[in-house]
PDB file of C-alpha atoms in Angstrom:
ATOM      1  CA  MET A   1      42.288 -29.760  -5.119  1.00  0.00           C
ATOM      2  CA  LYS A   2      41.890 -26.976  -7.667  1.00  0.00           C
ATOM      3  CA  LYS A   3      38.279 -27.990  -8.258  1.00  0.00           C
ATOM      4  CA  LYS A   4      37.424 -27.712  -4.531  1.00  0.00           C
ATOM      5  CA  THR A   5      39.201 -24.344  -4.318  1.00  0.00           C
ATOM      6  CA  LEU A   6      37.225 -23.062  -7.314  1.00  0.00           C
ATOM      7  CA  GLN A   7      33.948 -24.292  -5.783  1.00  0.00           C
ATOM      8  CA  LEU A   8      34.784 -22.678  -2.448  1.00  0.00           C
ATOM      9  CA  ALA A   9      35.691 -19.393  -4.155  1.00  0.00           C
ATOM     10  CA  THR A  10      32.420 -19.495  -6.113  1.00  0.00           C
ATOM     11  CA  VAL A  11      30.364 -20.097  -2.966  1.00  0.00           C
ATOM     12  CA  LEU A  12      32.186 -17.319  -1.087  1.00  0.00           C
ATOM     13  CA  LEU A  13      31.739 -14.880  -3.977  1.00  0.00           C
ATOM     14  CA  ALA A  14      28.035 -15.714  -4.259  1.00  0.00           C
ATOM     15  CA  GLY A  15      27.682 -15.379  -0.482  1.00  0.00           C
ATOM     16  CA  SER A  16      29.405 -11.991  -0.507  1.00  0.00           C
ATOM     17  CA  VAL A  17      26.941 -10.742  -3.118  1.00  0.00           C
ATOM     18  CA  VAL A  18      23.873 -12.124  -1.355  1.00  0.00           C
ATOM     19  CA  PHE A  19      24.968 -11.101   2.155  1.00  0.00           C
ATOM     20  CA  SER A  20      26.650  -7.787   1.312  1.00  0.00           C
ATOM     21  CA  SER A  21      24.512  -5.652   3.646  1.00  0.00           C
ATOM     22  CA  CYS A  22      22.353  -4.532   0.757  1.00  0.00           C
ATOM     23  CA  ILE A  23      19.440  -4.851   3.128  1.00  0.00           C
ATOM     24  CA  GLY A  24      16.384  -3.233   1.631  1.00  0.00           C
ATOM     25  CA  SER A  25      12.795  -2.921   2.669  1.00  0.00           C
ATOM     26  CA  PHE A  26      11.715  -6.368   1.376  1.00  0.00           C
ATOM     27  CA  SER A  27       8.535  -4.703   0.094  1.00  0.00           C
ATOM     28  CA  LEU A  28       7.483  -7.582  -2.195  1.00  0.00           C
ATOM     29  CA  PHE A  29       7.738 -10.202   0.569  1.00  0.00           C
ATOM     30  CA  ASN A  30       6.096  -7.882   3.119  1.00  0.00           C
ATOM     31  CA  SER A  31       3.238  -7.200   0.697  1.00  0.00           C
ATOM     32  CA  TYR A  32       2.749 -10.921   0.181  1.00  0.00           C
ATOM     33  CA  ALA A  33       2.870 -11.593   3.945  1.00  0.00           C
ATOM     34  CA  LYS A  34       0.346  -8.821   4.668  1.00  0.00           C
ATOM     35  CA  TRP A  35      -1.984 -10.154   1.977  1.00  0.00           C
ATOM     36  CA  GLN A  36      -1.640 -13.699   3.320  1.00  0.00           C
ATOM     37  CA  ARG A  37      -2.476 -12.584   6.885  1.00  0.00           C
ATOM     38  CA  ASN A  38      -5.541 -10.596   5.784  1.00  0.00           C
ATOM     39  CA  MET A  39      -6.947 -12.599   2.862  1.00  0.00           C
ATOM     40  CA  THR A  40      -9.987 -13.750   4.886  1.00  0.00           C
ATOM     41  CA  ASP A  41     -11.593 -12.836   8.184  1.00  0.00           C
ATOM     42  CA  SER A  42     -10.564 -16.183   9.716  1.00  0.00           C
ATOM     43  CA  LYS A  43      -7.019 -16.475  10.989  1.00  0.00           C
ATOM     44  CA  PHE A  44      -7.328 -20.265  10.825  1.00  0.00           C
ATOM     45  CA  VAL A  45      -8.158 -20.233   7.099  1.00  0.00           C
ATOM     46  CA  ASN A  46      -5.324 -17.754   6.557  1.00  0.00           C
ATOM     47  CA  ALA A  47      -2.935 -20.129   8.363  1.00  0.00           C
ATOM     48  CA  ILE A  48      -4.035 -23.163   6.365  1.00  0.00           C
ATOM     49  CA  VAL A  49      -3.729 -21.341   3.047  1.00  0.00           C
ATOM     50  CA  GLY A  50      -0.423 -19.894   4.251  1.00  0.00           C
ATOM     51  CA  PHE A  51       0.984 -23.389   4.853  1.00  0.00           C
ATOM     52  CA  VAL A  52       0.113 -24.274   1.261  1.00  0.00           C
ATOM     53  CA  LEU A  53       1.314 -21.050  -0.402  1.00  0.00           C
ATOM     54  CA  MET A  54       4.337 -20.135   1.727  1.00  0.00           C
ATOM     55  CA  PRO A  55       6.766 -22.738   0.349  1.00  0.00           C
ATOM     56  CA  ILE A  56       6.149 -21.541  -3.202  1.00  0.00           C
ATOM     57  CA  CYS A  57       4.993 -17.910  -3.123  1.00  0.00           C
ATOM     58  CA  GLY A  58       6.829 -16.877   0.042  1.00  0.00           C
ATOM     59  CA  THR A  59      10.119 -18.397  -1.069  1.00  0.00           C
ATOM     60  CA  LEU A  60       9.856 -16.932  -4.563  1.00  0.00           C
ATOM     61  CA  SER A  61       8.973 -13.422  -3.331  1.00  0.00           C
ATOM     62  CA  LEU A  62      11.768 -13.537  -0.727  1.00  0.00           C
ATOM     63  CA  LEU A  63      14.267 -14.684  -3.353  1.00  0.00           C
ATOM     64  CA  VAL A  64      13.248 -11.986  -5.856  1.00  0.00           C
ATOM     65  CA  ASP A  65      13.306  -9.372  -3.086  1.00  0.00           C
ATOM     66  CA  SER A  66      16.714 -10.297  -1.721  1.00  0.00           C
ATOM     67  CA  LEU A  67      18.516 -10.832  -5.027  1.00  0.00           C
ATOM     68  CA  VAL A  68      16.881  -8.314  -7.369  1.00  0.00           C
ATOM     69  CA  LEU A  69      14.660  -5.669  -5.778  1.00  0.00           C
ATOM     70  CA  ASN A  70      16.776  -4.936  -2.706  1.00  0.00           C
ATOM     71  CA  SER A  71      19.888  -4.672  -4.883  1.00  0.00           C
ATOM     72  CA  ILE A  72      18.121  -2.183  -7.143  1.00  0.00           C
ATOM     73  CA  GLU A  73      16.951  -0.272  -4.069  1.00  0.00           C
ATOM     74  CA  PHE A  74      20.479  -0.249  -2.623  1.00  0.00           C
ATOM     75  CA  TRP A  75      22.165   1.054  -5.776  1.00  0.00           C
ATOM     76  CA  SER A  76      19.451   3.419  -7.063  1.00  0.00           C
ATOM     77  CA  GLY A  77      18.035   4.593  -3.730  1.00  0.00           C
ATOM     78  CA  GLN A  78      14.467   3.882  -4.840  1.00  0.00           C
ATOM     79  CA  ASN A  79      12.437   0.734  -4.380  1.00  0.00           C
ATOM     80  CA  PRO A  80      10.954  -0.447  -7.695  1.00  0.00           C
ATOM     81  CA  MET A  81       7.841  -1.706  -5.853  1.00  0.00           C
ATOM     82  CA  GLU A  82       6.955   1.770  -4.578  1.00  0.00           C
ATOM     83  CA  ALA A  83       4.876   4.250  -6.526  1.00  0.00           C
ATOM     84  CA  ASN A  84       6.880   6.504  -8.817  1.00  0.00           C
ATOM     85  CA  ILE A  85       6.835   9.875  -7.118  1.00  0.00           C
ATOM     86  CA  GLY A  86       6.097  12.730  -9.491  1.00  0.00           C
ATOM     87  CA  THR A  87       4.253  10.675 -12.103  1.00  0.00           C
ATOM     88  CA  THR A  88       0.963  12.056 -13.351  1.00  0.00           C
ATOM     89  CA  LYS A  89      -1.940  10.029 -14.692  1.00  0.00           C
ATOM     90  CA  ASN A  90      -5.195  11.225 -16.190  1.00  0.00           C
ATOM     91  CA  VAL A  91      -8.177   9.740 -14.384  1.00  0.00           C
ATOM     92  CA  LEU A  92     -11.756   9.850 -15.663  1.00  0.00           C
ATOM     93  CA  GLY A  93     -14.030  11.223 -12.947  1.00  0.00           C
ATOM     94  CA  SER A  94     -17.640  10.213 -12.327  1.00  0.00           C
ATOM     95  CA  ASP A  95     -18.618  13.515 -13.994  1.00  0.00           C
ATOM     96  CA  GLY A  96     -17.007  12.373 -17.269  1.00  0.00           C
ATOM     97  CA  MET A  97     -14.101  14.852 -17.034  1.00  0.00           C
ATOM     98  CA  LEU A  98     -10.378  14.039 -16.904  1.00  0.00           C
ATOM     99  CA  TYR A  99      -8.461  14.863 -13.735  1.00  0.00           C
ATOM    100  CA  ALA A 100      -4.651  14.935 -13.524  1.00  0.00           C
ATOM    101  CA  VAL A 101      -3.528  12.910 -10.485  1.00  0.00           C
ATOM    102  CA  THR A 102       0.118  13.333  -9.473  1.00  0.00           C
ATOM    103  CA  THR A 103       1.757  10.930  -7.018  1.00  0.00           C
ATOM    104  CA  LEU A 104       3.562  12.752  -4.218  1.00  0.00           C
ATOM    105  CA  LYS A 105       5.824  11.377  -1.490  1.00  0.00           C
ATOM    106  CA  ASN A 106       3.042  11.537   1.090  1.00  0.00           C
ATOM    107  CA  GLY A 107      -0.140  11.643  -0.963  1.00  0.00           C
ATOM    108  CA  TYR A 108      -1.692  12.810  -4.212  1.00  0.00           C
ATOM    109  CA  GLU A 109      -2.362  16.090  -5.971  1.00  0.00           C
ATOM    110  CA  ILE A 110      -5.553  16.257  -8.043  1.00  0.00           C
ATOM    111  CA  LYS A 111      -5.887  18.946 -10.692  1.00  0.00           C
ATOM    112  CA  ALA A 112      -9.425  19.471 -11.969  1.00  0.00           C
ATOM    113  CA  PRO A 113     -10.079  20.458 -15.608  1.00  0.00           C
ATOM    114  CA  THR A 114     -10.903  23.934 -14.241  1.00  0.00           C
ATOM    115  CA  GLY A 115      -7.377  24.192 -12.795  1.00  0.00           C
ATOM    116  CA  GLU A 116      -8.491  23.851  -9.170  1.00  0.00           C
ATOM    117  CA  LEU A 117      -6.055  21.853  -7.020  1.00  0.00           C
ATOM    118  CA  SER A 118      -6.962  19.382  -4.294  1.00  0.00           C
ATOM    119  CA  HIS A 119      -4.709  17.156  -2.224  1.00  0.00           C
ATOM    120  CA  PHE A 120      -4.958  13.863  -0.367  1.00  0.00           C
ATOM    121  CA  TRP A 121      -2.295  13.736   2.333  1.00  0.00           C
ATOM    122  CA  TYR A 122      -1.111  10.732   4.341  1.00  0.00           C
ATOM    123  CA  ASP A 123       0.463  11.192   7.770  1.00  0.00           C
ATOM    124  CA  SER A 124       2.439   8.017   8.531  1.00  0.00           C
ATOM    125  CA  LYS A 125       2.821   8.886  12.235  1.00  0.00           C
ATOM    126  CA  THR A 126      -0.924   8.982  12.875  1.00  0.00           C
ATOM    127  CA  GLN A 127      -1.837   6.735   9.905  1.00  0.00           C
ATOM    128  CA  THR A 128      -4.377   9.326   8.806  1.00  0.00           C
ATOM    129  CA  TRP A 129      -5.521  10.345   5.323  1.00  0.00           C
ATOM    130  CA  SER A 130      -6.777  13.918   4.997  1.00  0.00           C
ATOM    131  CA  PHE A 131      -8.235  15.999   2.165  1.00  0.00           C
ATOM    132  CA  GLU A 132      -7.295  19.601   1.385  1.00  0.00           C
ATOM    133  CA  GLN A 133      -9.132  21.929  -0.964  1.00  0.00           C
ATOM    134  CA  GLY A 134      -9.213  25.702  -1.069  1.00  0.00           C
ATOM    135  CA  GLY A 135      -6.857  25.990   1.909  1.00  0.00           C
ATOM    136  CA  LYS A 136      -9.146  23.934   4.147  1.00  0.00           C
ATOM    137  CA  ARG A 137      -7.941  20.562   5.356  1.00  0.00           C
ATOM    138  CA  HIS A 138      -9.924  17.888   7.160  1.00  0.00           C
ATOM    139  CA  ASP A 139      -9.219  14.312   8.147  1.00  0.00           C
ATOM    140  CA  VAL A 140     -10.982  11.632   6.125  1.00  0.00           C
ATOM    141  CA  PHE A 141     -10.028   8.414   7.926  1.00  0.00           C
ATOM    142  CA  THR A 142      -7.454   6.867  10.266  1.00  0.00           C
ATOM    143  CA  PHE A 143      -6.199   3.296  10.525  1.00  0.00           C
ATOM    144  CA  ASN A 144      -6.691   2.241  14.152  1.00  0.00           C
ATOM    145  CA  GLY A 145      -4.301  -0.087  15.957  1.00  0.00           C
ATOM    146  CA  ASP A 146      -7.017  -2.716  16.442  1.00  0.00           C
ATOM    147  CA  GLY A 147      -7.541  -3.238  12.693  1.00  0.00           C
ATOM    148  CA  THR A 148     -10.579  -0.972  12.370  1.00  0.00           C
ATOM    149  CA  ILE A 149     -10.828   2.322  10.517  1.00  0.00           C
ATOM    150  CA  ALA A 150     -12.040   5.585  12.057  1.00  0.00           C
ATOM    151  CA  VAL A 151     -14.025   7.525   9.443  1.00  0.00           C
ATOM    152  CA  TYR A 152     -14.570  11.248  10.110  1.00  0.00           C
ATOM    153  CA  MET A 153     -17.997  12.422   8.979  1.00  0.00           C
ATOM    154  CA  HIS A 154     -18.788  15.961   7.736  1.00  0.00           C
ATOM    155  CA  ASP A 155     -20.971  16.630  10.782  1.00  0.00           C
ATOM    156  CA  GLY A 156     -17.978  16.040  13.089  1.00  0.00           C
ATOM    157  CA  GLN A 157     -18.929  12.544  14.196  1.00  0.00           C
ATOM    158  CA  GLN A 158     -16.514   9.625  14.072  1.00  0.00           C
ATOM    159  CA  LEU A 159     -17.545   6.194  12.831  1.00  0.00           C
ATOM    160  CA  ASN A 160     -15.396   3.114  13.552  1.00  0.00           C
ATOM    161  CA  VAL A 161     -15.805   0.419  10.895  1.00  0.00           C
ATOM    162  CA  THR A 162     -14.113  -2.782   9.779  1.00  0.00           C
ATOM    163  CA  PRO A 163     -12.032  -2.712   6.570  1.00  0.00           C
ATOM    164  CA  ASP A 164     -14.423  -4.849   4.530  1.00  0.00           C
ATOM    165  CA  MET A 165     -17.685  -4.594   2.591  1.00  0.00           C
ATOM    166  CA  ALA A 166     -19.728  -4.440   5.816  1.00  0.00           C
ATOM    167  CA  GLY A 167     -17.723  -1.421   6.965  1.00  0.00           C
ATOM    168  CA  LEU A 168     -18.127   0.243   3.582  1.00  0.00           C
ATOM    169  CA  GLY A 169     -21.873  -0.351   3.831  1.00  0.00           C
ATOM    170  CA  GLN A 170     -21.918   1.309   7.275  1.00  0.00           C
ATOM    171  CA  VAL A 171     -20.145   4.367   5.873  1.00  0.00           C
ATOM    172  CA  ARG A 172     -22.532   4.584   2.908  1.00  0.00           C
ATOM    173  CA  MET A 173     -25.523   4.342   5.232  1.00  0.00           C
ATOM    174  CA  ALA A 174     -24.109   7.087   7.472  1.00  0.00           C
ATOM    175  CA  VAL A 175     -23.233   9.414   4.587  1.00  0.00           C
ATOM    176  CA  ASN A 176     -26.469   8.981   2.635  1.00  0.00           C
ATOM    177  CA  GLY A 177     -28.734   8.712   5.659  1.00  0.00           C
ATOM    178  CA  GLY A 178     -29.646   5.184   4.622  1.00  0.00           C
ATOM    179  CA  ASN A 179     -30.871   6.285   1.197  1.00  0.00           C
ATOM    180  CA  TYR A 180     -29.434   4.875  -2.001  1.00  0.00           C
ATOM    181  CA  PHE A 181     -30.227   6.478  -5.312  1.00  0.00           C
ATOM    182  CA  ALA A 182     -29.481   5.113  -8.755  1.00  0.00           C
ATOM    183  CA  MET A 183     -27.150   7.250 -10.855  1.00  0.00           C
ATOM    184  CA  ARG A 184     -26.972   7.221 -14.579  1.00  0.00           C
TER     185      ARG A 184
END
């Protein structure tokens, strides 16, 4: 009798910890699910691979999320899977100079070696990234609801592309006028 009571108490205690309304954002599992849905252009291939990976990867990411990451998020107020706001990293630019890139809540601040500041801002309501430099701000691209990306060109035109190498090639062709030059 005592053994069954101890087992029941253990199960109830474990259940109270797991189901204690420490509901977090489940960012690890959601990242895995998003990757699994978009790993190829074919939804059928994604489904087949998903059936193979979901029992292992999906279960593991859900378990880690629910027991560890969501608990940390509940008690600390910050999700460990999110970027650390306020951290600064030095990034080597294509010009060979180091730029200080600081992670902000809704974008990035870039400080050039000359001291000039630029910003990349993300508006979650419109799903738009914009660039600001010298007090002037212009939209760079927007994530459309149909899975495409609207790229805003410097001449005021808008180009809708797919989020893959073909879309990147379309943007490069539009920006460079179809000309590619080798850089050293």
